[in-house]
Coordinates of C-alpha atoms and ligand atoms in Angstrom, one line a residue:
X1 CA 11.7 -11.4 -20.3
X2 CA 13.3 -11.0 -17.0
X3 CA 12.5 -14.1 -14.7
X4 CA 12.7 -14.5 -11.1
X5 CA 12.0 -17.0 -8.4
X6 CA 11.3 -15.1 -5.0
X7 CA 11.7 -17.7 -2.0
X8 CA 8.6 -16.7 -0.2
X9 CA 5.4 -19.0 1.7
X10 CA 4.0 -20.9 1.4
X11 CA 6.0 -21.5 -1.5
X12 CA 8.3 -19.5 -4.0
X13 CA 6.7 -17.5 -6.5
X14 CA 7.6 -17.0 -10.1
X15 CA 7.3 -13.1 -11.2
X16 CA 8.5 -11.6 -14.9
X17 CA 9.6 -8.2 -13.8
X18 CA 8.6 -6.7 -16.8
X19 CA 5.4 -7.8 -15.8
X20 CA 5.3 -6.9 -12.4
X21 CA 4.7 -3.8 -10.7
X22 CA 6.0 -2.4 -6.8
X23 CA 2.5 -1.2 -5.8
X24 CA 2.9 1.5 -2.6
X25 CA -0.2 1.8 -0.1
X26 CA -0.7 5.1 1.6
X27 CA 2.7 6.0 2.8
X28 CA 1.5 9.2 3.7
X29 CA 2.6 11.9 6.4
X30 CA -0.3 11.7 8.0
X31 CA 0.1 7.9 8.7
X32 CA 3.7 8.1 9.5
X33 CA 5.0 11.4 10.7
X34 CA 5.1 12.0 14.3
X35 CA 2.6 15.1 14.9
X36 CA 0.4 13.9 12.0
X37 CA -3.1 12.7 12.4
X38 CA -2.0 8.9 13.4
X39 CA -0.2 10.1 16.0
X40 CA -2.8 12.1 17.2
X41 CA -5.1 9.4 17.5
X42 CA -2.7 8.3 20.1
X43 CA -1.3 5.6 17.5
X44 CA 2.6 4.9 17.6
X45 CA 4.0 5.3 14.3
X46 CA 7.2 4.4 15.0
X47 CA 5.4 0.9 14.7
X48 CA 5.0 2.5 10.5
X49 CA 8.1 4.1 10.2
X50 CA 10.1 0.5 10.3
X51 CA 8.8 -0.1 7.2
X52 CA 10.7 2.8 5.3
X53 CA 14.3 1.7 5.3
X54 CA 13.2 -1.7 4.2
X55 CA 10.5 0.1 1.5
X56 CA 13.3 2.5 0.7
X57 CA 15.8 0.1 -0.5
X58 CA 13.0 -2.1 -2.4
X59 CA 12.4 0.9 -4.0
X60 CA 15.2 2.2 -5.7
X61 CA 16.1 -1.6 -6.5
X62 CA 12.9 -1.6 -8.5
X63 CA 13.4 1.6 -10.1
X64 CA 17.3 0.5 -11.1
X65 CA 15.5 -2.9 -12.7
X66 CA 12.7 -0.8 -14.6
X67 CA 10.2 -2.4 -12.5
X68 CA 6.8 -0.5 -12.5
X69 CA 6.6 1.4 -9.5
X70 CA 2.9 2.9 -8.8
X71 CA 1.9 4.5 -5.3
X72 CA -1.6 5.4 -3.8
X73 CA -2.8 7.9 -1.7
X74 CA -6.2 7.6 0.9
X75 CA -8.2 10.7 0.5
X76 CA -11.2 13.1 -0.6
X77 CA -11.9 15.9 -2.7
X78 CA -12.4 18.7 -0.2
X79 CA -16.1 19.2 -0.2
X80 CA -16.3 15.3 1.0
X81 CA -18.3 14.8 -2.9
X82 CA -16.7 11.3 -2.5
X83 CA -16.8 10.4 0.7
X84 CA -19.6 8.0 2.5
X85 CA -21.3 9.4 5.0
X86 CA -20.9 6.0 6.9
X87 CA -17.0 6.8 6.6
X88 CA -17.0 10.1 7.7
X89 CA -20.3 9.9 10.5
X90 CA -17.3 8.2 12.2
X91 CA -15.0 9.1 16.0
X92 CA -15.3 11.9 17.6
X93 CA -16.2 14.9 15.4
X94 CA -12.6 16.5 15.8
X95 CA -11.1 13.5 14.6
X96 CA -13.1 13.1 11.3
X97 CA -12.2 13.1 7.6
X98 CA -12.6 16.6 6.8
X99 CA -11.9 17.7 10.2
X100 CA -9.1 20.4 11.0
X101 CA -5.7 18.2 11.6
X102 CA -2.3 19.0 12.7
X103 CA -1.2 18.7 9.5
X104 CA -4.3 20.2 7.1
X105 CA -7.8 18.8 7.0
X106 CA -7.8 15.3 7.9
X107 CA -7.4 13.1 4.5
X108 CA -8.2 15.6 2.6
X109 CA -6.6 16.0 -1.0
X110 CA -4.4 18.8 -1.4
X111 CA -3.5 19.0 2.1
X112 CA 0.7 18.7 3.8
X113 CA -1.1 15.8 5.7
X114 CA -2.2 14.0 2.7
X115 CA 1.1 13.9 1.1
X116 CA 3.7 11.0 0.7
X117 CA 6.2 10.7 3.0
X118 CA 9.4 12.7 1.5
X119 CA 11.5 9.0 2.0
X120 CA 9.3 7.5 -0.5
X121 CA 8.1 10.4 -2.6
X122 CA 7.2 9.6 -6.3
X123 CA 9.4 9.9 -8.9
X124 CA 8.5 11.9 -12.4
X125 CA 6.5 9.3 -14.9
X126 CA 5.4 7.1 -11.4
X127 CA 1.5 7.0 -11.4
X128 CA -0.1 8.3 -7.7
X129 CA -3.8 6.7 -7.4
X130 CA -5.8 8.6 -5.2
X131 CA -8.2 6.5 -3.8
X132 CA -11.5 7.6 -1.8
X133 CA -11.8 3.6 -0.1
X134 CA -9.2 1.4 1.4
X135 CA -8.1 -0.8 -1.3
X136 CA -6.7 0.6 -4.0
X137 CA -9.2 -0.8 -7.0
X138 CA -12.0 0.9 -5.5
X139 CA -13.2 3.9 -7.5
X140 CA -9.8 4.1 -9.2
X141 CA -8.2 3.8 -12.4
X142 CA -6.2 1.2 -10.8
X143 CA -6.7 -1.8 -13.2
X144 CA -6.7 0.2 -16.3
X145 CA -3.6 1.6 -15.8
X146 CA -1.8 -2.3 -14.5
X147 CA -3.7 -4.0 -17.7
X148 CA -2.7 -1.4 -20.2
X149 CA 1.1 -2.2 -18.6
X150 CA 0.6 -5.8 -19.1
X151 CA 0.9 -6.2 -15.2
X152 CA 0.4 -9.7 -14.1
X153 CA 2.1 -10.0 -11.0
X154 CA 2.5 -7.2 -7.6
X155 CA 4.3 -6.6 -5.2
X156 CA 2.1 -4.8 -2.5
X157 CA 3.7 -2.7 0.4
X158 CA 2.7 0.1 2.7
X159 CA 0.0 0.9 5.2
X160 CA -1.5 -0.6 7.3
X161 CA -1.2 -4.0 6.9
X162 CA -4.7 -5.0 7.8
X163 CA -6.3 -2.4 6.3
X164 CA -5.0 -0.9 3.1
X165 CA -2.6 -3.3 2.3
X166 CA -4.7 -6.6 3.3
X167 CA -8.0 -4.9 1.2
X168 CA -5.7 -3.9 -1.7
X169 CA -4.3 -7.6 -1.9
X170 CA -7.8 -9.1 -1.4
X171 CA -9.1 -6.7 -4.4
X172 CA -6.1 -8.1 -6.6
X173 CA -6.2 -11.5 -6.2
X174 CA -10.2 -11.4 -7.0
X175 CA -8.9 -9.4 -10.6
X176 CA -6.8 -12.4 -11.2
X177 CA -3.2 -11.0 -10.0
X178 CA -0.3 -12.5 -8.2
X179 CA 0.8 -10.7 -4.7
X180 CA 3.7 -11.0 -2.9
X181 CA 3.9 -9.0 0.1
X182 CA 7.2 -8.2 1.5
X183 CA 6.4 -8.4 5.7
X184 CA 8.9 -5.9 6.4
X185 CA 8.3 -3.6 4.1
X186 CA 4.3 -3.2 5.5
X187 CA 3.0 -2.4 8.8
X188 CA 0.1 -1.6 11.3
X189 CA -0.4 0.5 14.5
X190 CA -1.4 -2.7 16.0
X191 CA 1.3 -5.9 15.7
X192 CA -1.2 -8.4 16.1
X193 CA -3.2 -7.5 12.9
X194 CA 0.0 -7.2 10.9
X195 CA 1.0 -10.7 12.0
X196 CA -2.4 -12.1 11.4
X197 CA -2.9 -10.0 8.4
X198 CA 0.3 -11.5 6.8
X199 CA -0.9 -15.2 8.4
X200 CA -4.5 -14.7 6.5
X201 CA -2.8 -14.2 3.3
X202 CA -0.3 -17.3 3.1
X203 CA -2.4 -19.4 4.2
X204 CA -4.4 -22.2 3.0
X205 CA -1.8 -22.8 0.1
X206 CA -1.6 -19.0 -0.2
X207 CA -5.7 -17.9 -0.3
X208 CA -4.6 -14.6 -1.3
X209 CA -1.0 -14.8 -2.1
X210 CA 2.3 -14.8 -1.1
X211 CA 4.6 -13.3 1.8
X212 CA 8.3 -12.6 1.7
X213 CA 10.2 -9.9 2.6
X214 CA 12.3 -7.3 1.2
X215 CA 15.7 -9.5 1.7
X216 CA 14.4 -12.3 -0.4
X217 CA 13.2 -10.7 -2.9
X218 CA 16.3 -8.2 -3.6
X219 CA 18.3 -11.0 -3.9
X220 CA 15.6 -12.5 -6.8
X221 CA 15.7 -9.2 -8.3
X222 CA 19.7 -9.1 -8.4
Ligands
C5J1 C1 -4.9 2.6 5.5 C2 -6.4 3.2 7.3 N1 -4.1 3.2 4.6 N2 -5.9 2.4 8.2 N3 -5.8 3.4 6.1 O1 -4.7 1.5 5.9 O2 -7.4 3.9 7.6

């Protein structure tokens, strides 16, 4: 068993990296790239992009420590089968799922768009959840594949922080696992909801979990 104590609020947390996984959120070109949908929206990304050195590094730490690395993907089969019609009924009709993009059809499986950003791309043997909601247990495989892995304990990183991330967390800590959220290794459009996002999950003693960052919990990992 490989213990570590990540310094992290509102208090230090105790993970078993064999029993912990690096969960990934929607690092996808779409989100990220400039001339991708995000950007179209009139969103800056560069506001995304910080988190990929910091993700970068945490990631190839994790995959030199044989932590479980899983990533996750936002999107719909391409004749919208899966997709609410309260989700895509939604913006301006250019701008919906579905819709033509700059980079494909917007969130649309399949398409360059939809993709995962070539800094972060999966390795062979890492499990990509597609996933039709914004958290990442929703209509997924998600939990079978963590419990069949003996996965206790996640680290959860990606985009955005208020959305994906913040929903993925709040799904996980209602299936009874541990989340530590690295705050630099996340990020949002919008800085206010990725501080407040982080705030809402330390606090209270840590209602959802726990916040750190990627410095901290390298030097855990070792
Ligand atoms: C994610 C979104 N991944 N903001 N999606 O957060 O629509």
């Amino acid at each position: 068993m490989s213990r570590v104590i990540v310094e992290a609020e509102p208090e230090p947390i105790s993970l078993n990296l064999d029993r912990t996984a690096l969960v990934i959120i929607d690092m996808q070109r779409d989100f990220l790239e400039p001339g991708g949908f995000g950007e179209s929206l009139g969103n800056d990304v560069s506001l995304l992009g910080k988190a990929v050195g910091p993700l970068k590094t945490l990631l190839a730490r994790a995959r030199r420590k044989g932590v479980f690395v899983i990533h996750t993907r936002e999107g719909h089969r391409p004749d919208l089968s899966d997709a609410p019609r309260a989700k895509v009924e939604r913006g301006a009709p250019s701008a919906r799922i579905g819709a033509p993009g700059p980079m494909g059809r917007i969130l649309i499986r399949g398409e360059p768009g939809h993709d995962i950003i070539a800094e972060l791309y999966p390795a062979p043997g890492e499990p990509v959840i597609d996933k039709p909601g914004k958290g990442a247990f929703y209509a997924t495989d998600l939990h079978t594949v963590l419990v069949n892995r003996g996965i206790e304990s996640l680290i959860v990183t990606g985009v955005t922080t208020e959305v994906c991330v913040h929903t993925t967390v709040r799904e996980a800590n209602d299936r009874g696992y541990r989340c530590v959220v690295p705050s630099d290794c996340c990020g949002s459009y919008f800085p206010e909801f990725h501080e407040m996002g982080l705030k809402m999950i330390k606090a209270q003693g840590g209602i959802f979990g726990w916040v750190s960052d990627s410095t901290r919990i390298l030097s855990a990992m070792g």
